[in-house]
Tab-separated table of C-alpha atoms and ligand atoms in Angstrom:
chain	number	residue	atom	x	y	z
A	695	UNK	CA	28.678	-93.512	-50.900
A	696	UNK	CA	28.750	-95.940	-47.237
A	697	UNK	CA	32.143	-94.568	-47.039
A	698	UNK	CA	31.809	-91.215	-48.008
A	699	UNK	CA	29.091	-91.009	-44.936
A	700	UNK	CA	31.294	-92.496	-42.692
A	701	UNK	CA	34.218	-90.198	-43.868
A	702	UNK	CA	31.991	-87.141	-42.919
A	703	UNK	CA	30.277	-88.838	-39.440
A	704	UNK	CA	33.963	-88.625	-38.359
A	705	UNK	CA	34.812	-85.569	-39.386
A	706	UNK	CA	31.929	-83.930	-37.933
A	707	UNK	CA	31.797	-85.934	-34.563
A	708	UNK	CA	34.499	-83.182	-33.122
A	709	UNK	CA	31.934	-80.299	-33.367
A	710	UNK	CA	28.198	-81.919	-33.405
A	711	UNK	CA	26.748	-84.141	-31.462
A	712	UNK	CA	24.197	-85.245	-33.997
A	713	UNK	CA	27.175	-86.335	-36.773
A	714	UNK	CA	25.628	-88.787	-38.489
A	715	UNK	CA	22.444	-87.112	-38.589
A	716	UNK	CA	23.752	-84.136	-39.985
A	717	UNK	CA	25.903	-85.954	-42.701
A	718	UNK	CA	23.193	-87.830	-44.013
A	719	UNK	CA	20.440	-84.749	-43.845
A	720	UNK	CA	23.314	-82.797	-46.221
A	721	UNK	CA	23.835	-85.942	-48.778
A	722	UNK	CA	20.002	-86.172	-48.895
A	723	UNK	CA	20.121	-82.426	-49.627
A	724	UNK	CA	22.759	-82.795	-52.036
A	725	UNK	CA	21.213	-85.349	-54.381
A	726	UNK	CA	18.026	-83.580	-53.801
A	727	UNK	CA	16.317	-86.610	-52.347
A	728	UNK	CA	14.783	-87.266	-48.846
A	729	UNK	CA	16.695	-88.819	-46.461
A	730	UNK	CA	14.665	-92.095	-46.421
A	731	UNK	CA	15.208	-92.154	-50.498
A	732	UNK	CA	19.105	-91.892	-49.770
A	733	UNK	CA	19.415	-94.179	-47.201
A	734	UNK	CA	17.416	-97.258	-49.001
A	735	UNK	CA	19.697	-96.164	-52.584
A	736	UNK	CA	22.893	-95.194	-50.949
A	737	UNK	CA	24.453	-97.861	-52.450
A	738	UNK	CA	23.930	-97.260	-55.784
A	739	UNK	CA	24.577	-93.751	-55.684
A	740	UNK	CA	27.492	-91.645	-56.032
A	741	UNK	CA	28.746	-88.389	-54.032
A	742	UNK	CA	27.959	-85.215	-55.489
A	743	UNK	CA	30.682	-82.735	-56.460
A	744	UNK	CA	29.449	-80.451	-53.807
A	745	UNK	CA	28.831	-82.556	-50.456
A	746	UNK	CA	32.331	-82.031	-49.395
A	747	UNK	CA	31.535	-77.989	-49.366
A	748	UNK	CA	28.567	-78.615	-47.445
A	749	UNK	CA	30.083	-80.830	-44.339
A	750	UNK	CA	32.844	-78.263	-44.682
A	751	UNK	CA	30.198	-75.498	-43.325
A	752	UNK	CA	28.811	-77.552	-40.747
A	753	UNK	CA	32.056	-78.500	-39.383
A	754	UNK	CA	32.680	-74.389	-39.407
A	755	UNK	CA	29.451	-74.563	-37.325
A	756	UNK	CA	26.356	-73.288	-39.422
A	757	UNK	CA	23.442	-75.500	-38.451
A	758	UNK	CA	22.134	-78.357	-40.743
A	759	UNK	CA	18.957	-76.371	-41.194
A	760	UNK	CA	20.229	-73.003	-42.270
A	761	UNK	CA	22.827	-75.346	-45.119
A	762	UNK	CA	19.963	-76.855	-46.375
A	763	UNK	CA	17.061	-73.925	-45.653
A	764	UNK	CA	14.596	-76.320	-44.206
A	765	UNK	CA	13.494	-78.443	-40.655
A	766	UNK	CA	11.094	-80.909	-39.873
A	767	UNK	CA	8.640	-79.923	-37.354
A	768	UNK	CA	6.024	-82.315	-36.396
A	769	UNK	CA	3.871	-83.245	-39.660
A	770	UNK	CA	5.296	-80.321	-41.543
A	771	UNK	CA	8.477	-79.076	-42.888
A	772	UNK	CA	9.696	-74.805	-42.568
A	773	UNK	CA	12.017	-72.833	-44.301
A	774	UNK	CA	13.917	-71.291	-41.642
A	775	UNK	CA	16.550	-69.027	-42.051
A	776	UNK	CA	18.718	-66.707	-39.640
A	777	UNK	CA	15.874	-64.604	-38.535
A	778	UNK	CA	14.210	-67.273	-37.123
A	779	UNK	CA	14.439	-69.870	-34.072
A	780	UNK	CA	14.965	-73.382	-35.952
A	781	UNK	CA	11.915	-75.349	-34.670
A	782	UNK	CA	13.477	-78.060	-31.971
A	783	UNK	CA	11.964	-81.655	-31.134
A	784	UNK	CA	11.317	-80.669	-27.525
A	785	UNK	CA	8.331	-77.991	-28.978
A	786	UNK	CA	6.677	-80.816	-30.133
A	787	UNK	CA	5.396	-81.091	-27.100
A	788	UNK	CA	3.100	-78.357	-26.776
A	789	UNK	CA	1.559	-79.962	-30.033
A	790	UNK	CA	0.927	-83.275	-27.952
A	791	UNK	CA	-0.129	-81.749	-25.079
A	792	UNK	CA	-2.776	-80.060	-27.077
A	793	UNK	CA	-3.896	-83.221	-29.001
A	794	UNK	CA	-4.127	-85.000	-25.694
A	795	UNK	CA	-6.454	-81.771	-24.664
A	796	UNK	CA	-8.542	-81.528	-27.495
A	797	UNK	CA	-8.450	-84.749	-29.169
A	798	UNK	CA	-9.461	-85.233	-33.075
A	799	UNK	CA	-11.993	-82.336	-32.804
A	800	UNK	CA	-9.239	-80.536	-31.802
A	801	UNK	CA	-9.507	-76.046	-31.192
A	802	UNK	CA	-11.557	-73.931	-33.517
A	803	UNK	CA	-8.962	-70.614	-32.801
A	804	UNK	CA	-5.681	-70.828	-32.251
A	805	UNK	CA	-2.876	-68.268	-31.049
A	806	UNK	CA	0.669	-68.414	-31.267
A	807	UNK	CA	2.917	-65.817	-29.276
A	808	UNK	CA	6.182	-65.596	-30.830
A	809	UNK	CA	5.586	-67.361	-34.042
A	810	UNK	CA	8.896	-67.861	-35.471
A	811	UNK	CA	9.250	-69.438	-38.543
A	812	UNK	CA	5.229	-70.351	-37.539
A	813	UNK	CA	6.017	-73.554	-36.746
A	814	UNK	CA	3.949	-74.363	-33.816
A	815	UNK	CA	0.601	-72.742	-35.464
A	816	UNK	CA	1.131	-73.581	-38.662
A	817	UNK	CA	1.792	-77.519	-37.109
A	818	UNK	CA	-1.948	-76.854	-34.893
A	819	UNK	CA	-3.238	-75.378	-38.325
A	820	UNK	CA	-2.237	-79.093	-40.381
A	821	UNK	CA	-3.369	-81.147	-37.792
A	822	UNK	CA	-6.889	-80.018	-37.230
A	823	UNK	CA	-8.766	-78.757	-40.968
A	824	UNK	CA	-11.360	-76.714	-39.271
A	825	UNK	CA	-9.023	-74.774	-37.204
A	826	UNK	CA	-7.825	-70.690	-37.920
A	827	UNK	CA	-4.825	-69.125	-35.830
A	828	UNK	CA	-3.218	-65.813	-35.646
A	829	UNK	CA	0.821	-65.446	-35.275
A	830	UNK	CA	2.132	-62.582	-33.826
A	831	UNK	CA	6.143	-61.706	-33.358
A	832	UNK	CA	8.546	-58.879	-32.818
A	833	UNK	CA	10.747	-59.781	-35.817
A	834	UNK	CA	9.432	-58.724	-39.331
A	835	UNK	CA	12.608	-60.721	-40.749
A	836	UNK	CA	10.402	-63.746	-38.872
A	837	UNK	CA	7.136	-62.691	-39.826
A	838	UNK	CA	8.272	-62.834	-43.566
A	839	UNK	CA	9.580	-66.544	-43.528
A	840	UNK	CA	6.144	-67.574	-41.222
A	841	UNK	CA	4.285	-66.221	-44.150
A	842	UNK	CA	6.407	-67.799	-46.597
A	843	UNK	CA	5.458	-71.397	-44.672
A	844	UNK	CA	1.737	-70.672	-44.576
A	845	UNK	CA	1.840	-70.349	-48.113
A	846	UNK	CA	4.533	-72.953	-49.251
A	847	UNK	CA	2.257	-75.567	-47.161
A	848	UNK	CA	-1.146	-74.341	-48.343
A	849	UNK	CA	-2.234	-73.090	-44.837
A	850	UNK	CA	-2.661	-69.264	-45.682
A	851	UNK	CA	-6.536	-69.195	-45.839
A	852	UNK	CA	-6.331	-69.974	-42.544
A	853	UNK	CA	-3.067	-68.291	-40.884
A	854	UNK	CA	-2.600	-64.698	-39.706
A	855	UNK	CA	0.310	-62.927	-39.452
A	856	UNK	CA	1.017	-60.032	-37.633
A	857	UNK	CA	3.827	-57.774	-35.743
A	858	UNK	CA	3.634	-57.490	-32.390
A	859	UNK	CA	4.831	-57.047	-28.905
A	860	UNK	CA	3.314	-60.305	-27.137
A	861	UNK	CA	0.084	-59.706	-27.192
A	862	UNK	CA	-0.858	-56.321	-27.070
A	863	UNK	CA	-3.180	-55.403	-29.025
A	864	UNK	CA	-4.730	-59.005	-29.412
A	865	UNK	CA	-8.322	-58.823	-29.151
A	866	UNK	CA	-11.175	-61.810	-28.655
A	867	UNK	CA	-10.601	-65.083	-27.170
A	868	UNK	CA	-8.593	-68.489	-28.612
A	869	UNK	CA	-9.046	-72.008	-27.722
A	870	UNK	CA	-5.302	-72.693	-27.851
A	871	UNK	CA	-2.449	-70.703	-27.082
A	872	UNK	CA	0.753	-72.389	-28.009
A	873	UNK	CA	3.871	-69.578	-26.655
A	874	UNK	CA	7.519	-70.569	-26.881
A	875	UNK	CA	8.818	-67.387	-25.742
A	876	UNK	CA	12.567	-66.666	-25.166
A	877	UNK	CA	13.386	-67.953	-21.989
A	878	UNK	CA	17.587	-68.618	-21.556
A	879	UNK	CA	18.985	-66.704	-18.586
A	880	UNK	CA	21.512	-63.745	-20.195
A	881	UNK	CA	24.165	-64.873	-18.527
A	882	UNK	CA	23.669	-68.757	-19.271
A	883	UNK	CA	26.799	-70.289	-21.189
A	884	UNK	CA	25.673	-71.332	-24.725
A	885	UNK	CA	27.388	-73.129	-27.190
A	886	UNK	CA	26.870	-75.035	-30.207
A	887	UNK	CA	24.248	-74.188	-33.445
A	888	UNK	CA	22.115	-71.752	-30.598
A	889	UNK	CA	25.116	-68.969	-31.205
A	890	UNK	CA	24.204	-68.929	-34.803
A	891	UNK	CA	19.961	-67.890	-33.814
A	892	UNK	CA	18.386	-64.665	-33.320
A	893	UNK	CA	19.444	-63.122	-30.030
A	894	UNK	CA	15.937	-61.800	-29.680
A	895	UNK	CA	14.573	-65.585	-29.917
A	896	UNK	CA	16.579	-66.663	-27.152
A	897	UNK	CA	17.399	-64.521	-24.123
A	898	UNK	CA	14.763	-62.816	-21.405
A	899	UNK	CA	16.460	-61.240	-18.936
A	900	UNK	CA	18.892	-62.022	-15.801
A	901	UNK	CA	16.690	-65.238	-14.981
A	902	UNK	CA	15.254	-65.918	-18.604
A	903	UNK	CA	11.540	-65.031	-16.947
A	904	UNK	CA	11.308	-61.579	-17.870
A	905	UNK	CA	8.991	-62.805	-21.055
A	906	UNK	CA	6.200	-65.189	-18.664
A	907	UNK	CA	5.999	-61.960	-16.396
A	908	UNK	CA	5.062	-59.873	-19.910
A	909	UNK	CA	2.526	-62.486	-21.296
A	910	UNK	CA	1.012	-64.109	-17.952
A	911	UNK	CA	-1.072	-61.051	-17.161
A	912	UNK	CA	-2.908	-61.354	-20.522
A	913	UNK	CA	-3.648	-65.166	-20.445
A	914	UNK	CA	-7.122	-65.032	-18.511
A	915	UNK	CA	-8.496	-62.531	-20.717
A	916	UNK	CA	-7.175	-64.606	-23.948
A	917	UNK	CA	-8.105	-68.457	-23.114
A	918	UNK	CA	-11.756	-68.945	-23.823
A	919	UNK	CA	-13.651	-70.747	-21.862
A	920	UNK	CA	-12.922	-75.005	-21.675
A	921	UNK	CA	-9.944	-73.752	-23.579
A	922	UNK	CA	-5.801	-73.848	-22.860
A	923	UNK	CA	-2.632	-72.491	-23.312
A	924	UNK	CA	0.616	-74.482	-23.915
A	925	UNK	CA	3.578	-72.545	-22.705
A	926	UNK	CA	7.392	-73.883	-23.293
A	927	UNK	CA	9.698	-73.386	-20.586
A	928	UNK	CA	13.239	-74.612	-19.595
A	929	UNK	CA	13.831	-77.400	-17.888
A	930	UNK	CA	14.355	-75.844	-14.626
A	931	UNK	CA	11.342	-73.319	-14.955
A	932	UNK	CA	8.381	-75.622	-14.050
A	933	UNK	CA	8.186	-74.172	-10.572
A	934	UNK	CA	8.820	-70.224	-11.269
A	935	UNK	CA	6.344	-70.529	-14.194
A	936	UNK	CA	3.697	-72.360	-13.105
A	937	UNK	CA	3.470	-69.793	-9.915
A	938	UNK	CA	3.137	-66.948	-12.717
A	939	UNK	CA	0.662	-68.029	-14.140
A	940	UNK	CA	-1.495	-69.815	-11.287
A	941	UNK	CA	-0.998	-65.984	-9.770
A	942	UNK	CA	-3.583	-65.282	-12.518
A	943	UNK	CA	-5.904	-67.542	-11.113
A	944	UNK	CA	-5.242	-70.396	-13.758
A	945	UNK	CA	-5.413	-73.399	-13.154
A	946	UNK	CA	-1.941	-75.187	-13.875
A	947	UNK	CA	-0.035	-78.592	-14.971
A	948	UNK	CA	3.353	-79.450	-15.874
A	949	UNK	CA	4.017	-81.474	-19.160
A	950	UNK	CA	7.774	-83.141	-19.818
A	951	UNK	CA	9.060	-83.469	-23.392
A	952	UNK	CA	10.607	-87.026	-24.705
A	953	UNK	CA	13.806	-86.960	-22.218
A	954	UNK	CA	11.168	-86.870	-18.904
A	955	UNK	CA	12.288	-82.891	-18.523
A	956	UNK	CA	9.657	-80.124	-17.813
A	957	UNK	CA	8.959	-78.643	-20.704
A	958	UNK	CA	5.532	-77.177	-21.026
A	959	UNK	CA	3.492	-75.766	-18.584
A	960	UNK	CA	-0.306	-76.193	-19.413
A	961	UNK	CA	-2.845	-73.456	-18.251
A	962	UNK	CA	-6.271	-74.151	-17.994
A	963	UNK	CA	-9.538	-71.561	-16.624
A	964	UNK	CA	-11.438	-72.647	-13.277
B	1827	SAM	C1	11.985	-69.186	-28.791
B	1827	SAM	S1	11.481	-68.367	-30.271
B	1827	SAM	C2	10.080	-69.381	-30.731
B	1827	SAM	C3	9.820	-69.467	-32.219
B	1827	SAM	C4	8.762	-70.491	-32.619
B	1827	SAM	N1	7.521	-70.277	-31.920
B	1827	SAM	C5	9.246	-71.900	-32.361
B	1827	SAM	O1	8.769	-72.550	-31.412
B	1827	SAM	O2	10.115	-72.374	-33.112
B	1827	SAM	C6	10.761	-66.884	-29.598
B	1827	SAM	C7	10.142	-65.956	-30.607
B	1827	SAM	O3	9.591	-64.853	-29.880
B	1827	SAM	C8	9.801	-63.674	-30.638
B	1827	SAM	N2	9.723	-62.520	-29.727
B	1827	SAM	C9	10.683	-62.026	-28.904
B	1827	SAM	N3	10.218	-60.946	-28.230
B	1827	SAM	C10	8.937	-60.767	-28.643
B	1827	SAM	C11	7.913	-59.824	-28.300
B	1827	SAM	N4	8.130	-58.837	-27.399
B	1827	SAM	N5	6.704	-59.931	-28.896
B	1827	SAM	C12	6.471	-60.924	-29.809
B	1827	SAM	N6	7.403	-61.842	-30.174
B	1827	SAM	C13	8.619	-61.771	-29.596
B	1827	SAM	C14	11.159	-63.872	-31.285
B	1827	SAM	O4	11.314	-63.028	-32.409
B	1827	SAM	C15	11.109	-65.361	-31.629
B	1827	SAM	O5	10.613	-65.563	-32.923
């Protein structure tokens, strides 16, 4: 099995940058084992019939998570499917940023804009018992697999789903928003597993702002008071966003994710 790995690492090194990764998340899947189990018994096992079929479509250029129907997001692990964003790393950080903020008592309400598969609420939801959270999204393909999650990881009492357009039609106050809204540019070159996600996850106009200039208007009105919002951006937003939402009268910080990039910008009331 060593050398079956190795076999697919190379074979897969052409189109992923994560080979290795991705060749041992698909054995795992294939002997229906965790990666940790397969990595400590890897010797002992053998290849299943069907691994070769599987490296096959992620050398066509499906994603890991859509082969195998799952990610790992934080504590928890979503189905994802097409409809949905697969969860990155990087969001992570809008999970720390609110553990830093609220610390083991952590928020009471919770929002997410743009749910997804639901992992950042549903991630907020497993870290801190006491707290409830509504999801809203534009995708009912999306809202399906969040629900799906809430259930599958016995959050449901506690997690709201609903279609929406940002959030109108959101009423009362939350003491974390956590909003990963689309935010790539139209016109930005893209390549990779990101051509295989939901357009409508991904792209917000000529700039990729057109999203922060729907949603910051409604922030003031939605963070209650000694509350905060987490909002994602790109790298190379920190600046443009941050001025959006300090132009509500926010107060505003900039958070980087594990490679020291901008990644979240952090909006607090006066
Ligand atoms: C970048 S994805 C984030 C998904 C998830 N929160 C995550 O971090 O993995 C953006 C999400 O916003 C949703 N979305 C796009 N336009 C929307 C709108 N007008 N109102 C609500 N959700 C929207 C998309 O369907 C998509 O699920």
């Amino acid at each position: 099995m060593p050398d079956a790995l190795r076999a697919a690492t190379d074979s897969l090194a052409r189109s992923s940058d994560t080979a290795r990764l991705d060749a041992e998340l698909l054995m795992a899947h294939a002997l229906g084992l965790s990666r940790g189990d397969m990595l400590m018994r890897q010797r002992d096992l053998g290849v299943p019939s069907d691994f070769a079929a599987l490296i096959a479509r992620r050398a066509a250029g499906e994603p890991v998570a859509h082969i195998i129907g799952t990610r790992d997001f934080w504590t928890i692990t979503l189905a994802v499917t097409p409809d949905t964003l697969i969860p990155r790393p990087d969001s992570e950080t809008l999970i720390e940023a609110a553990v830093d903020y609220f610390g083991a008592q952590g928020p009471q309400t919770v929002l997410d804009l743009g749910t997804g598969s639901g992992a950042l609420l549903l991630a907020a939801l497993a870290q801190w018992p006491q707290a409830r959270g509504l999801g809203i999204d534009a995708s009912a393909g999306a809202l399906l697999v969040a629900r799906g999650n809430a259930a599958r990881l016995d959050l449901d009492a506690r997690a709201e789903f609903r279609a929406g357009d940002w959030a109108t039609g959101v009423e009362g106050v939350f003491d974390l928003l956590l909003i990963n809204p689309p935010y790539i540019g139209v016109d930005e070159p893209l390549s990779g597993d990101v051509l295989r996600e939901p357009a409508s996850a991904l792209f917000a106009g000529a700039d990729g702002l057109d999203d922060y200039r729907r949603i910051a208007p409604d922030l003031p009105r939605l963070i209650a008071p000694g509350g905060m919002a987490a909002i994602e951006i790109g790298h190379r937003q920190g600046d443009s966003v941050g001025a959006l939402v300090a132009a509500q009268g926010l107060n505003v910080a900039i958070r980087c994710d594990l490679a020291g990039l901008d990644r979240c910008v952090i909006a607090t009331r006066t």
